[in-house]
mmCIF file of C-alpha atoms in Angstrom:
data_model
loop_
_atom_site.group_PDB
_atom_site.id
_atom_site.type_symbol
_atom_site.label_atom_id
_atom_site.label_comp_id
_atom_site.label_asym_id
_atom_site.label_seq_id
_atom_site.Cartn_x
_atom_site.Cartn_y
_atom_site.Cartn_z
ATOM 1 C CA MET A 1 -20.027 -42.454 -35.512
ATOM 2 C CA THR A 2 -19.032 -43.647 -32.032
ATOM 3 C CA ILE A 3 -18.476 -47.235 -30.914
ATOM 4 C CA ASP A 4 -19.221 -48.430 -27.374
ATOM 5 C CA LEU A 5 -16.101 -50.160 -26.224
ATOM 6 C CA LYS A 6 -18.045 -51.949 -23.507
ATOM 7 C CA SER A 7 -20.145 -53.758 -26.023
ATOM 8 C CA PRO A 8 -18.879 -57.075 -27.390
ATOM 9 C CA PHE A 9 -18.314 -55.622 -30.889
ATOM 10 C CA GLY A 10 -16.490 -52.597 -29.414
ATOM 11 C CA ALA A 11 -14.229 -54.808 -27.255
ATOM 12 C CA LEU A 12 -13.496 -57.065 -30.246
ATOM 13 C CA LEU A 13 -12.656 -54.050 -32.430
ATOM 14 C CA LEU A 14 -10.398 -52.695 -29.701
ATOM 15 C CA ALA A 15 -8.627 -55.993 -29.307
ATOM 16 C CA LEU A 16 -8.056 -56.320 -33.077
ATOM 17 C CA THR A 17 -6.711 -52.734 -33.140
ATOM 18 C CA ILE A 18 -4.228 -53.489 -30.375
ATOM 19 C CA ILE A 19 -3.099 -56.716 -32.129
ATOM 20 C CA ALA A 20 -2.614 -54.890 -35.355
ATOM 21 C CA PHE A 21 -0.515 -52.099 -33.737
ATOM 22 C CA CYS A 22 1.594 -54.674 -31.921
ATOM 23 C CA TYR A 23 2.116 -56.631 -35.147
ATOM 24 C CA LEU A 24 3.325 -53.430 -36.860
ATOM 25 C CA LEU A 25 5.336 -51.945 -34.016
ATOM 26 C CA LEU A 26 6.978 -54.874 -32.296
ATOM 27 C CA PRO A 27 9.435 -55.611 -35.146
ATOM 28 C CA ILE A 28 10.468 -51.925 -35.050
ATOM 29 C CA LEU A 29 10.941 -52.171 -31.295
ATOM 30 C CA VAL A 30 13.111 -55.234 -31.787
ATOM 31 C CA ILE A 31 15.368 -53.303 -34.255
ATOM 32 C CA VAL A 32 15.826 -50.479 -31.738
ATOM 33 C CA VAL A 33 16.401 -52.572 -28.644
ATOM 34 C CA ALA A 34 18.347 -55.605 -29.970
ATOM 35 C CA PRO A 35 21.639 -53.675 -30.583
ATOM 36 C CA LEU A 36 21.654 -52.661 -26.941
ATOM 37 C CA GLY A 37 23.004 -56.084 -25.984
ATOM 38 C CA SER A 38 26.693 -56.581 -25.265
ATOM 39 C CA THR A 39 26.920 -59.803 -27.286
ATOM 40 C CA GLY A 40 28.487 -59.804 -30.693
ATOM 41 C CA TYR A 41 25.226 -61.057 -32.246
ATOM 42 C CA LEU A 42 21.678 -59.865 -32.080
ATOM 43 C CA SER A 43 19.481 -61.249 -29.331
ATOM 44 C CA PHE A 44 16.154 -60.177 -27.936
ATOM 45 C CA PRO A 45 15.699 -59.330 -25.112
ATOM 46 C CA PRO A 46 19.270 -57.926 -25.085
ATOM 47 C CA GLN A 47 21.787 -59.089 -22.437
ATOM 48 C CA SER A 48 23.935 -56.678 -20.408
ATOM 49 C CA LEU A 49 22.739 -53.381 -21.830
ATOM 50 C CA THR A 50 25.326 -51.248 -23.579
ATOM 51 C CA LEU A 51 25.517 -48.472 -26.151
ATOM 52 C CA LYS A 52 28.680 -49.677 -27.756
ATOM 53 C CA TRP A 53 27.031 -50.814 -31.019
ATOM 54 C CA TYR A 54 25.206 -47.544 -31.414
ATOM 55 C CA GLN A 55 28.541 -45.748 -30.755
ATOM 56 C CA ALA A 56 30.218 -47.976 -33.294
ATOM 57 C CA ALA A 57 27.619 -47.076 -35.887
ATOM 58 C CA LEU A 58 27.933 -43.365 -35.226
ATOM 59 C CA ASN A 59 31.751 -43.466 -35.404
ATOM 60 C CA ASP A 60 31.872 -45.560 -38.558
ATOM 61 C CA THR A 61 32.652 -43.265 -41.440
ATOM 62 C CA ARG A 62 31.061 -45.628 -43.956
ATOM 63 C CA TYR A 63 27.621 -45.176 -42.406
ATOM 64 C CA VAL A 64 27.988 -41.455 -41.726
ATOM 65 C CA GLY A 65 29.300 -40.754 -45.280
ATOM 66 C CA SER A 66 26.631 -42.922 -46.976
ATOM 67 C CA PHE A 67 23.909 -41.330 -44.788
ATOM 68 C CA LEU A 68 24.955 -37.837 -45.945
ATOM 69 C CA THR A 69 24.944 -39.075 -49.594
ATOM 70 C CA SER A 70 21.496 -40.559 -49.229
ATOM 71 C CA LEU A 71 20.302 -37.314 -47.565
ATOM 72 C CA LYS A 72 21.729 -35.196 -50.406
ATOM 73 C CA VAL A 73 20.255 -37.401 -53.172
ATOM 74 C CA ALA A 74 16.904 -37.663 -51.462
ATOM 75 C CA THR A 75 16.686 -33.855 -50.893
ATOM 76 C CA ILE A 76 17.510 -33.115 -54.531
ATOM 77 C CA THR A 77 15.038 -35.812 -55.682
ATOM 78 C CA ALA A 78 12.237 -34.582 -53.512
ATOM 79 C CA ILE A 79 12.640 -30.986 -54.703
ATOM 80 C CA VAL A 80 12.832 -31.788 -58.423
ATOM 81 C CA SER A 81 10.210 -34.488 -58.324
ATOM 82 C CA THR A 82 7.793 -32.168 -56.418
ATOM 83 C CA VAL A 83 8.237 -29.379 -58.890
ATOM 84 C CA ILE A 84 7.784 -31.561 -61.946
ATOM 85 C CA GLY A 85 4.933 -33.550 -60.428
ATOM 86 C CA ILE A 86 2.947 -30.552 -59.231
ATOM 87 C CA LEU A 87 3.306 -28.770 -62.564
ATOM 88 C CA ALA A 88 2.346 -31.959 -64.467
ATOM 89 C CA ALA A 89 -0.648 -32.549 -62.284
ATOM 90 C CA HIS A 90 -1.733 -28.944 -62.780
ATOM 91 C CA GLY A 91 -1.481 -29.224 -66.543
ATOM 92 C CA LEU A 92 -3.263 -32.592 -66.712
ATOM 93 C CA THR A 93 -6.226 -31.328 -64.688
ATOM 94 C CA ARG A 94 -6.404 -27.792 -65.967
ATOM 95 C CA TYR A 95 -6.376 -28.286 -69.721
ATOM 96 C CA GLU A 96 -8.278 -30.668 -72.052
ATOM 97 C CA PHE A 97 -6.272 -31.740 -75.068
ATOM 98 C CA ARG A 98 -5.843 -34.735 -77.276
ATOM 99 C CA GLY A 99 -3.494 -37.320 -75.802
ATOM 100 C CA ARG A 100 -3.931 -36.169 -72.169
ATOM 101 C CA LYS A 101 -4.689 -39.685 -70.893
ATOM 102 C CA PHE A 102 -1.664 -41.042 -72.774
ATOM 103 C CA ILE A 103 0.604 -38.474 -71.241
ATOM 104 C CA GLU A 104 -0.760 -39.215 -67.816
ATOM 105 C CA ALA A 105 -0.165 -42.912 -68.318
ATOM 106 C CA LEU A 106 3.361 -42.044 -69.578
ATOM 107 C CA PHE A 107 4.130 -40.150 -66.450
ATOM 108 C CA LEU A 108 2.852 -42.920 -64.200
ATOM 109 C CA SER A 109 4.448 -45.774 -66.202
ATOM 110 C CA PRO A 110 7.501 -46.067 -63.913
ATOM 111 C CA LEU A 111 5.172 -47.303 -61.178
ATOM 112 C CA ILE A 112 4.449 -50.526 -63.087
ATOM 113 C CA LEU A 113 7.955 -50.999 -64.508
ATOM 114 C CA PRO A 114 10.162 -53.324 -62.423
ATOM 115 C CA THR A 115 12.896 -51.334 -60.762
ATOM 116 C CA LEU A 116 15.549 -53.797 -61.823
ATOM 117 C CA VAL A 117 14.613 -53.452 -65.457
ATOM 118 C CA LEU A 118 14.701 -49.600 -65.138
ATOM 119 C CA ALA A 119 18.081 -49.749 -63.382
ATOM 120 C CA VAL A 120 19.617 -51.802 -66.131
ATOM 121 C CA GLY A 121 18.170 -49.591 -68.843
ATOM 122 C CA LEU A 122 19.335 -46.393 -67.181
ATOM 123 C CA SER A 123 22.748 -47.830 -66.485
ATOM 124 C CA ILE A 124 23.187 -48.655 -70.212
ATOM 125 C CA PHE A 125 21.803 -45.225 -71.188
ATOM 126 C CA PHE A 126 24.055 -43.193 -69.020
ATOM 127 C CA SER A 127 27.138 -45.283 -69.800
ATOM 128 C CA ARG A 128 26.594 -44.819 -73.587
ATOM 129 C CA THR A 129 25.609 -41.158 -73.558
ATOM 130 C CA GLY A 130 27.769 -39.938 -70.677
ATOM 131 C CA LEU A 131 25.145 -37.264 -69.886
ATOM 132 C CA LEU A 132 25.436 -37.334 -66.111
ATOM 133 C CA THR A 133 27.897 -38.798 -63.605
ATOM 134 C CA GLY A 134 28.059 -39.318 -59.814
ATOM 135 C CA THR A 135 25.333 -37.997 -57.585
ATOM 136 C CA ALA A 136 23.573 -36.174 -60.401
ATOM 137 C CA ARG A 137 23.077 -39.436 -62.295
ATOM 138 C CA LEU A 138 21.628 -41.158 -59.268
ATOM 139 C CA ALA A 139 19.380 -38.181 -58.436
ATOM 140 C CA ALA A 140 18.113 -38.057 -62.054
ATOM 141 C CA SER A 141 17.239 -41.771 -61.909
ATOM 142 C CA HIS A 142 15.429 -41.297 -58.601
ATOM 143 C CA VAL A 143 13.420 -38.403 -60.107
ATOM 144 C CA ILE A 144 12.122 -40.787 -62.782
ATOM 145 C CA VAL A 145 10.893 -43.152 -60.091
ATOM 146 C CA CYS A 146 9.617 -40.607 -57.573
ATOM 147 C CA THR A 147 7.824 -38.096 -59.819
ATOM 148 C CA PRO A 148 4.878 -40.604 -60.461
ATOM 149 C CA TYR A 149 4.231 -40.793 -56.702
ATOM 150 C CA VAL A 150 3.979 -36.937 -56.542
ATOM 151 C CA ILE A 151 1.590 -36.922 -59.524
ATOM 152 C CA ARG A 152 -0.490 -39.754 -58.111
ATOM 153 C CA VAL A 153 -0.911 -37.914 -54.807
ATOM 154 C CA SER A 154 -1.542 -34.540 -56.360
ATOM 155 C CA LEU A 155 -3.993 -35.388 -59.147
ATOM 156 C CA PRO A 156 -7.069 -35.890 -56.942
ATOM 157 C CA VAL A 157 -6.438 -32.630 -55.029
ATOM 158 C CA PHE A 158 -6.063 -30.643 -58.260
ATOM 159 C CA GLN A 159 -9.202 -32.279 -59.697
ATOM 160 C CA ARG A 160 -11.194 -31.091 -56.649
ATOM 161 C CA PHE A 161 -9.820 -27.564 -56.778
ATOM 162 C CA ASP A 162 -12.432 -24.884 -57.478
ATOM 163 C CA ARG A 163 -11.218 -22.952 -60.501
ATOM 164 C CA THR A 164 -13.524 -20.073 -59.740
ATOM 165 C CA LEU A 165 -11.144 -19.074 -57.010
ATOM 166 C CA GLU A 166 -8.407 -18.390 -59.598
ATOM 167 C CA GLU A 167 -10.861 -16.661 -61.912
ATOM 168 C CA ALA A 168 -11.984 -14.417 -58.975
ATOM 169 C CA ALA A 169 -8.331 -13.553 -58.184
ATOM 170 C CA GLN A 170 -7.674 -12.654 -61.836
ATOM 171 C CA ASN A 171 -10.829 -10.517 -61.945
ATOM 172 C CA LEU A 172 -9.488 -8.612 -59.000
ATOM 173 C CA GLY A 173 -6.253 -7.797 -60.863
ATOM 174 C CA ALA A 174 -3.975 -10.772 -60.208
ATOM 175 C CA THR A 175 -1.915 -12.178 -63.089
ATOM 176 C CA PRO A 176 -2.227 -15.912 -63.845
ATOM 177 C CA LEU A 177 1.118 -16.512 -62.218
ATOM 178 C CA GLN A 178 0.056 -14.547 -59.146
ATOM 179 C CA SER A 179 -3.194 -16.473 -58.884
ATOM 180 C CA PHE A 180 -1.279 -19.766 -59.261
ATOM 181 C CA LEU A 181 1.194 -18.849 -56.495
ATOM 182 C CA MET A 182 -1.065 -17.083 -54.102
ATOM 183 C CA VAL A 183 -4.391 -18.989 -54.627
ATOM 184 C CA LEU A 184 -3.830 -22.425 -56.006
ATOM 185 C CA LEU A 185 -0.669 -23.464 -54.267
ATOM 186 C CA PRO A 186 -1.863 -22.626 -50.665
ATOM 187 C CA VAL A 187 -5.031 -24.731 -51.347
ATOM 188 C CA VAL A 188 -3.087 -27.696 -52.641
ATOM 189 C CA ARG A 189 -0.307 -27.406 -50.087
ATOM 190 C CA PRO A 190 -1.178 -30.671 -48.262
ATOM 191 C CA ALA A 191 -0.738 -32.558 -51.556
ATOM 192 C CA ILE A 192 2.579 -30.792 -52.138
ATOM 193 C CA ILE A 193 3.924 -31.716 -48.726
ATOM 194 C CA ALA A 194 2.667 -35.352 -49.034
ATOM 195 C CA GLY A 195 4.197 -35.702 -52.434
ATOM 196 C CA ALA A 196 7.520 -34.247 -51.348
ATOM 197 C CA VAL A 197 7.679 -36.533 -48.277
ATOM 198 C CA MET A 198 6.810 -39.574 -50.309
ATOM 199 C CA ALA A 199 9.448 -38.710 -52.921
ATOM 200 C CA PHE A 200 12.034 -38.225 -50.175
ATOM 201 C CA ILE A 201 11.276 -41.471 -48.450
ATOM 202 C CA THR A 202 11.235 -43.409 -51.683
ATOM 203 C CA SER A 203 14.597 -41.964 -52.788
ATOM 204 C CA PHE A 204 16.260 -42.416 -49.382
ATOM 205 C CA ASP A 205 15.101 -46.071 -49.222
ATOM 206 C CA GLU A 206 15.828 -46.981 -52.812
ATOM 207 C CA VAL A 207 18.589 -49.649 -53.191
ATOM 208 C CA VAL A 208 18.302 -51.222 -56.653
ATOM 209 C CA LEU A 209 18.982 -48.071 -58.613
ATOM 210 C CA ALA A 210 21.729 -47.077 -56.246
ATOM 211 C CA LEU A 211 23.417 -50.502 -56.740
ATOM 212 C CA PHE A 212 23.636 -49.899 -60.469
ATOM 213 C CA LEU A 213 24.127 -46.132 -60.663
ATOM 214 C CA ALA A 214 25.740 -44.846 -57.480
ATOM 215 C CA GLU A 215 29.442 -44.030 -57.478
ATOM 216 C CA PRO A 216 31.520 -46.798 -55.789
ATOM 217 C CA SER A 217 33.312 -44.121 -53.763
ATOM 218 C CA ALA A 218 29.975 -42.556 -52.594
ATOM 219 C CA PRO A 219 27.393 -45.284 -51.956
ATOM 220 C CA THR A 220 23.989 -44.516 -50.399
ATOM 221 C CA LEU A 221 23.087 -45.798 -46.961
ATOM 222 C CA PRO A 222 20.859 -48.662 -48.148
ATOM 223 C CA VAL A 223 23.702 -49.908 -50.331
ATOM 224 C CA THR A 224 26.194 -49.705 -47.435
ATOM 225 C CA ILE A 225 23.806 -51.634 -45.140
ATOM 226 C CA TYR A 226 23.235 -54.235 -47.901
ATOM 227 C CA SER A 227 26.927 -54.690 -48.428
ATOM 228 C CA ALA A 228 27.529 -54.965 -44.672
ATOM 229 C CA VAL A 229 24.861 -57.705 -44.362
ATOM 230 C CA GLN A 230 26.295 -59.610 -47.239
ATOM 231 C CA LEU A 231 29.786 -59.652 -45.599
ATOM 232 C CA GLY A 232 28.565 -60.671 -42.158
ATOM 233 C CA PHE A 233 25.758 -59.468 -39.965
ATOM 234 C CA ASP A 234 27.066 -57.189 -37.242
ATOM 235 C CA PRO A 235 24.955 -55.596 -34.459
ATOM 236 C CA SER A 236 26.202 -52.202 -35.652
ATOM 237 C CA VAL A 237 24.115 -52.694 -38.809
ATOM 238 C CA ALA A 238 20.981 -53.126 -36.705
ATOM 239 C CA ALA A 239 22.104 -50.067 -34.765
ATOM 240 C CA VAL A 240 22.095 -47.973 -37.907
ATOM 241 C CA SER A 241 18.548 -49.117 -38.642
ATOM 242 C CA GLY A 242 17.619 -48.314 -34.993
ATOM 243 C CA LEU A 243 19.137 -44.852 -35.366
ATOM 244 C CA LEU A 244 17.015 -44.209 -38.501
ATOM 245 C CA VAL A 245 13.867 -45.330 -36.639
ATOM 246 C CA LEU A 246 14.686 -42.976 -33.689
ATOM 247 C CA LEU A 247 15.418 -40.139 -36.074
ATOM 248 C CA THR A 248 12.130 -40.632 -37.818
ATOM 249 C CA MET A 249 10.256 -40.698 -34.502
ATOM 250 C CA ALA A 250 12.021 -37.507 -33.424
ATOM 251 C CA LEU A 251 11.014 -35.750 -36.627
ATOM 252 C CA MET A 252 7.377 -36.894 -36.229
ATOM 253 C CA VAL A 253 7.321 -35.586 -32.592
ATOM 254 C CA ILE A 254 8.769 -32.242 -33.713
ATOM 255 C CA TYR A 255 6.293 -31.941 -36.561
ATOM 256 C CA HIS A 256 3.335 -32.669 -34.244
ATOM 257 C CA ILE A 257 4.639 -30.187 -31.627
ATOM 258 C CA PHE A 258 4.991 -27.457 -34.206
ATOM 259 C CA GLY A 259 1.542 -28.350 -35.590
ATOM 260 C CA ALA A 260 -0.001 -28.064 -32.093
ATOM 261 C CA VAL A 261 1.687 -24.758 -31.422
ATOM 262 C CA ARG A 262 0.556 -23.389 -34.846
ATOM 263 C CA ASP A 263 -3.048 -24.471 -34.185
#
């Protein structure tokens, strides 16, 4: 279906689209540009362009260390959540058994549970049992929150998968494990990638669980930013956010470049 942009409806649709994009992108542009000012406070448009606030953010060991901690926790969370979520989605769609709907609801229950309640409960649980400490404790709590997202993304793809493809592979001599790895996983790869990315972003951006469960000596980046804002807003805090935006944009550009080359 094509829309004539010269018609009144097409022109109106184009105008609404531009307004929507500006509404979404202008706040991000402000975050990136505002720290370029030389003043000790944020102003837009910036005055007397300088990179000193971005340099201060890059040279601040608090932000660099917390970024590495968040990156480590998010990577572990994304890997574990993707493995658990993909296997759970496969089992829930492949087999019919009593209580399947209940197990599915149990897996997805963290989505409707307030994060603050979950953080308090996990904090009490880990403090009384002493099962995990440090980064492992925070990563485990993030897995609980992120796995439902992977399952939610993967379930529709697994439900649409044609099982005769696996049966054909097994008839040709493949084992169930080989058909799973060589037939099913390549077909559902978009769901795996989407689930892993969603788990990574959710873990990296999570602040409530990190406030309760992260080690005071190794806070995550959202906790460090939150603490800095509480003590007094500094342009370097906005510079950290701007750096994250620029890093995300760079990764998106690289992804599209590699996708275009592969195609």
